[in-house]
Structures are given as structure tokens and as C-alpha cells.
């Protein structure tokens, strides 16, 4: 299994030289699946989605895509934001905002964590409904025991090692509990524009364990948060995963570091291996 994980393309706020270079890097990697964990656009405008679609259509590999908070349309038009928040996304990118991809040895699904509003001043915050959590648990509950189980959300359930002032995915307790119950191996996210990978602790009493979290920097936007643009290339199966962090050097996307994880074959408890 070979995945490429990109996020936060932010068409409408891209570095003009990066999409073509990113396309070259993705095609060269010869992955089985491209995962895009949200924020395809900057303001959810139709023209931005059309640019994003043109880019994604130029990549000759299967794709699993979920929206992010910037993909909610009508930033300054409350009627659009509340009544048709994802109309542009669904009309141009895909009707299904929680797609499923299966192939021998792999099952992956998306969960839309973006919300048009919330009971707070920061509407960029994300969460999953209890229905979404139950759907995810039910889907993975039907998976084959030998499948690598991958969940894609925009908002991260854990902060990078250096910390961040931004909010994590809402309903975190319910989310991590369901991830444990469903036997999820790998969670993919973006949003923070920071690249990191770690073992994510999951509650469950004596059945507590960890899964792997991969969160990536912005792939093409000039809206950097102290890190270069980049993506993750992920190799492995339900027993072993290697996450390669590729970053923009100013000339090409090149590997700068990697993380290796190993799972207990009985409990699916993942741990980060020493570098």
C-alpha cells in the first residue's frame, strides 16, 4: 500500500510555482491512492474550486477527498454560509463529502469535520457529529481483519510536538473512543499547516491503545506557519507503516525526514520506532 497525503491546497492563495512541481512529485511517486484532507480553496468560491478540480483532474491516480473549513462558501454572505455551505464543493468536486475507498488490504473513508458555524467566535473550528462517529465505527467494524484502516478528517485530533494555539477536533473523547473501537490504524489530517506524525493515544480502559496520526503542511499555499510546503508519502500495511515527509526546497519537493511505526499483531496498538 502506497498513499500520498496532501492537504490545504488553498487555491486562491497558492504560490504560483508550486502546483506544477507538486504534480510532478505526485506522479513520480506512483502511489495507489491520493488523499486530500481538506481546504482545497481559500474562500470557497466557484472559481477557486474550478482551479482545484483542474489540478486534481491532472493527477492520474484514484483520489479520496474531504472538505475543510475554508471550503465552506459564503464567507461574507450568511445566507449562503448557512443554507448552502458546501454547494460549490459538491457541484464541482464531488457530491459525496465522506467517500469510501477499498482495495485488497485497505479500507479508507473520509469524515467531514468542517462546520459553517459554531457556538464560538472561531468558526474555523471543526467537529464530528455523533452520527458521523457512529457511521465511521460501523463501516470499519465490517472491514476484514487484515485491512489497513484509514480515516481522513481535516481537523487534527492531536497537536504537533511543538504545540499550537489552535483548537483540535471537537468531540475528541467520542472521536478517539470510536477510533479505538473501530480498530482504525491511521488518521490523516491537515489544517495546522504543520507536518508531524505520532502515535495517537486512544481511550478504552484495559483495551486502550494507540493509532498513527499523520498531519501535513500546506501543499501549495503561501500561507505558511513556520514550515515549508509539503506532503507525506506513506508506505506499509496493517503491521508496519513508514511516513516520509516531503518538503519544498525552493527547487523541488524532496524527502527531509521519516517516521516508522509498528503495530502489535493482536491489539493493533501502534508505536513509533526509534529513529
Coordinates of C-alpha atoms in Angstrom, one line a residue:
X1 CA 0.0 0.0 0.0
X2 CA 1.3 3.4 -1.0
X3 CA -0.5 6.6 -0.2
X4 CA 0.2 10.2 -0.9
X5 CA -1.4 12.6 1.7
X6 CA -1.8 16.3 0.8
X7 CA -3.8 19.0 2.4
X8 CA -4.6 22.7 2.4
X9 CA -4.0 23.5 -1.2
X10 CA -5.9 26.8 -0.8
X11 CA -6.5 27.7 -4.4
X12 CA -7.0 31.4 -4.3
X13 CA -3.9 31.7 -2.2
X14 CA -1.3 29.5 -3.8
X15 CA 2.3 30.0 -4.5
X16 CA 2.1 30.1 -8.3
X17 CA 5.1 27.9 -8.9
X18 CA 4.1 25.0 -6.7
X19 CA 1.1 23.2 -8.3
X20 CA 3.2 22.1 -11.3
X21 CA 6.0 20.9 -9.1
X22 CA 3.7 19.1 -6.8
X23 CA 2.0 17.4 -9.8
X24 CA 5.5 16.1 -10.9
X25 CA 6.3 14.9 -7.4
X26 CA 3.0 13.1 -7.1
X27 CA 3.1 11.4 -10.5
X28 CA 6.7 10.3 -9.9
X29 CA 5.8 8.7 -6.6
X30 CA 3.5 6.2 -8.3
X31 CA 1.1 5.9 -5.4
X32 CA -2.0 3.7 -5.1
X33 CA -4.2 6.4 -3.7
X34 CA -4.1 10.2 -3.3
X35 CA -5.7 11.5 -0.1
X36 CA -6.7 15.2 0.2
X37 CA -7.6 16.2 3.7
X38 CA -9.5 19.5 3.0
X39 CA -9.1 23.2 2.3
X40 CA -8.9 22.9 -1.4
X41 CA -9.8 26.6 -1.6
X42 CA -9.2 29.9 0.2
X43 CA -12.7 31.3 0.3
X44 CA -14.9 28.5 -1.1
X45 CA -15.5 30.4 -4.3
X46 CA -16.6 28.7 -7.5
X47 CA -13.5 29.9 -9.4
X48 CA -11.2 28.5 -6.7
X49 CA -12.9 25.1 -6.8
X50 CA -12.6 25.1 -10.6
X51 CA -8.8 25.7 -10.2
X52 CA -8.6 22.9 -7.6
X53 CA -10.6 20.5 -9.8
X54 CA -8.4 21.2 -12.8
X55 CA -5.3 20.4 -10.7
X56 CA -6.8 17.2 -9.2
X57 CA -8.0 16.0 -12.6
X58 CA -4.5 16.3 -13.9
X59 CA -3.3 13.6 -11.5
X60 CA -3.7 10.1 -12.9
X61 CA -4.5 8.1 -9.8
X62 CA -7.5 7.4 -7.5
X63 CA -8.4 10.1 -5.1
X64 CA -10.2 10.3 -1.7
X65 CA -11.1 13.9 -0.9
X66 CA -12.8 15.6 2.1
X67 CA -13.6 19.3 2.5
X68 CA -12.1 21.7 5.1
X69 CA -13.3 24.8 6.8
X70 CA -12.1 27.1 4.0
X71 CA -14.3 25.1 1.6
X72 CA -17.4 26.5 3.2
X73 CA -18.8 29.0 0.8
X74 CA -20.3 32.4 1.6
X75 CA -17.6 33.7 4.0
X76 CA -19.3 37.2 3.8
X77 CA -22.8 36.0 2.8
X78 CA -24.5 34.5 5.8
X79 CA -27.4 33.1 3.7
X80 CA -25.1 31.1 1.6
X81 CA -23.0 30.0 4.5
X82 CA -25.9 28.7 6.5
X83 CA -28.2 27.4 3.7
X84 CA -25.8 26.0 1.1
X85 CA -22.4 25.9 2.8
X86 CA -21.0 23.1 0.6
X87 CA -22.8 23.7 -2.7
X88 CA -19.7 24.7 -4.6
X89 CA -17.7 21.8 -3.3
X90 CA -20.5 19.3 -4.1
X91 CA -21.2 20.8 -7.6
X92 CA -17.6 20.9 -8.7
X93 CA -15.5 18.5 -6.6
X94 CA -17.8 15.6 -5.5
X95 CA -21.3 15.1 -4.2
X96 CA -20.1 12.7 -1.5
X97 CA -18.1 14.5 1.2
X98 CA -17.4 11.3 3.1
X99 CA -16.2 8.9 0.4
X100 CA -15.0 5.4 0.9
X101 CA -12.2 3.6 -0.9
X102 CA -11.5 -0.1 -0.7
X103 CA -9.0 -2.4 -2.3
X104 CA -7.4 -5.6 -1.1
X105 CA -5.6 -4.8 2.2
X106 CA -7.0 -1.3 2.5
X107 CA -10.2 0.4 3.6
X108 CA -10.3 4.2 3.8
X109 CA -13.0 6.7 4.5
X110 CA -13.4 10.4 5.0
X111 CA -15.4 12.3 7.6
X112 CA -16.3 15.9 7.1
X113 CA -15.3 17.9 10.2
X114 CA -15.9 21.3 8.7
X115 CA -18.8 23.3 10.0
X116 CA -20.4 26.6 8.7
X117 CA -20.7 28.0 12.2
X118 CA -20.4 27.1 15.9
X119 CA -21.1 28.3 19.4
X120 CA -17.8 30.3 19.4
X121 CA -16.2 33.2 17.6
X122 CA -13.8 31.0 15.7
X123 CA -15.8 29.3 13.0
X124 CA -12.8 27.5 11.6
X125 CA -13.1 25.0 14.4
X126 CA -14.2 21.5 13.4
X127 CA -16.0 18.6 14.9
X128 CA -17.9 15.4 14.0
X129 CA -21.5 14.7 14.9
X130 CA -22.4 11.6 16.9
X131 CA -24.0 10.2 13.7
X132 CA -20.7 10.6 11.9
X133 CA -18.8 8.9 14.7
X134 CA -21.2 6.0 14.6
X135 CA -21.0 5.7 10.8
X136 CA -17.3 5.5 11.0
X137 CA -17.3 2.8 13.7
X138 CA -19.9 0.8 11.8
X139 CA -18.0 1.0 8.5
X140 CA -14.7 -0.2 9.9
X141 CA -16.5 -2.8 12.0
X142 CA -17.3 -4.6 8.8
X143 CA -13.7 -4.5 7.5
X144 CA -11.5 -7.5 7.0
X145 CA -9.1 -8.1 9.9
X146 CA -6.2 -7.8 7.6
X147 CA -7.2 -4.5 6.1
X148 CA -5.2 -1.3 6.9
X149 CA -8.0 1.0 8.2
X150 CA -7.5 4.7 7.3
X151 CA -9.7 7.6 8.4
X152 CA -9.4 11.1 6.8
X153 CA -10.5 14.3 8.6
X154 CA -9.5 17.9 8.1
X155 CA -9.1 18.9 11.7
X156 CA -6.3 17.1 13.7
X157 CA -7.2 15.2 16.9
X158 CA -3.8 16.0 18.4
X159 CA -1.3 18.9 18.4
X160 CA 2.2 18.8 16.9
X161 CA 5.1 18.1 19.3
X162 CA 5.9 21.8 19.5
X163 CA 2.3 22.7 20.3
X164 CA -0.1 25.0 18.7
X165 CA -2.6 27.7 19.9
X166 CA -5.3 26.4 17.5
X167 CA -8.2 24.2 18.5
X168 CA -8.2 20.4 18.0
X169 CA -11.0 18.4 16.5
X170 CA -14.2 18.8 18.6
X171 CA -15.9 15.9 20.5
X172 CA -12.4 14.5 20.9
X173 CA -13.4 11.9 23.6
X174 CA -16.1 10.4 21.5
X175 CA -13.9 10.5 18.4
X176 CA -10.9 8.7 19.9
X177 CA -13.2 6.2 21.6
X178 CA -14.8 5.3 18.3
X179 CA -11.5 5.2 16.5
X180 CA -10.3 2.6 19.1
X181 CA -13.5 0.6 18.8
X182 CA -13.3 0.6 15.0
X183 CA -9.7 -0.6 15.0
X184 CA -8.5 2.4 13.0
X185 CA -4.8 2.2 12.2
X186 CA -4.1 5.6 10.6
X187 CA -5.7 9.0 10.9
X188 CA -4.9 11.6 8.2
X189 CA -5.4 15.4 8.8
X190 CA -4.3 18.9 7.9
X191 CA -5.5 22.3 9.0
X192 CA -2.5 23.5 11.1
X193 CA -0.1 23.8 8.1
X194 CA 2.4 21.8 10.1
X195 CA 4.0 18.4 9.3
X196 CA 4.1 15.8 12.0
X197 CA 3.4 12.1 12.7
X198 CA 2.9 10.4 16.1
X199 CA 1.2 7.7 18.0
X200 CA -2.2 8.9 19.0
X201 CA -3.4 7.5 22.4
X202 CA -6.9 6.1 22.3
X203 CA -9.0 5.6 25.5
X204 CA -10.5 2.2 26.3
X205 CA -9.5 1.1 29.8
X206 CA -7.7 -2.2 29.5
X207 CA -8.3 -2.1 25.8
X208 CA -6.6 1.3 25.4
X209 CA -4.1 1.5 22.5
X210 CA -2.7 4.0 20.0
X211 CA -3.2 4.5 16.3
X212 CA -1.0 6.5 13.9
X213 CA -1.7 10.2 13.2
X214 CA -0.2 11.8 10.0
X215 CA -0.8 15.6 9.7
X216 CA 0.7 17.6 6.8
X217 CA 1.7 21.1 6.0
X218 CA 0.0 23.1 3.2
X219 CA 0.9 21.6 -0.1
X220 CA 0.8 24.7 -2.3
X221 CA -0.3 27.8 -0.3
X222 CA 1.8 30.8 0.6
X223 CA 0.0 30.8 4.0
X224 CA 2.9 29.1 5.8
X225 CA 3.1 28.5 9.6
X226 CA 6.8 28.3 10.0
X227 CA 7.3 25.2 7.9
X228 CA 7.8 24.7 4.1
X229 CA 5.1 23.4 1.8
X230 CA 5.0 19.7 1.7
X231 CA 3.2 16.3 1.7
X232 CA 3.5 12.8 3.1
X233 CA 4.2 9.6 1.3
X234 CA 3.0 6.6 3.3
X235 CA 4.1 3.0 2.7
X236 CA 3.1 -0.1 4.6
X237 CA 0.3 -2.3 5.8
X238 CA -1.7 -3.1 9.0
X239 CA 1.6 -4.2 10.7
X240 CA 4.1 -1.6 9.7
X241 CA 3.9 2.0 8.4
X242 CA 6.6 4.4 7.1
X243 CA 5.7 8.0 6.7
X244 CA 8.0 10.1 4.5
X245 CA 7.8 13.9 4.9
X246 CA 8.5 15.6 1.6
X247 CA 9.1 19.4 1.7
X248 CA 9.6 22.1 -0.9
X249 CA 13.3 23.1 -1.1
X250 CA 12.8 26.1 -3.4
X251 CA 13.5 24.0 -6.4
X252 CA 11.8 20.6 -5.9
X253 CA 9.9 18.6 -3.3
X254 CA 12.4 16.4 -1.6
X255 CA 12.3 14.0 1.4
X256 CA 13.6 15.6 4.6
X257 CA 12.7 13.0 7.3
X258 CA 10.6 9.9 8.0
X259 CA 8.8 8.2 10.9
X260 CA 8.4 4.4 11.3
X261 CA 5.6 2.7 13.2
X262 CA 4.9 -0.8 14.2
X263 CA 1.6 -2.4 15.4
X264 CA 1.1 -5.2 17.9
X265 CA -0.4 -8.0 15.7
X266 CA -3.1 -8.9 18.3
X267 CA -4.2 -5.5 19.7
X268 CA -3.4 -3.1 16.8
X269 CA -1.5 -1.0 19.3
X270 CA 0.8 1.2 17.2
X271 CA 4.1 2.6 18.5
X272 CA 6.7 4.9 17.0
X273 CA 10.0 3.1 16.4
X274 CA 13.3 4.8 17.4
X275 CA 14.9 6.8 14.6

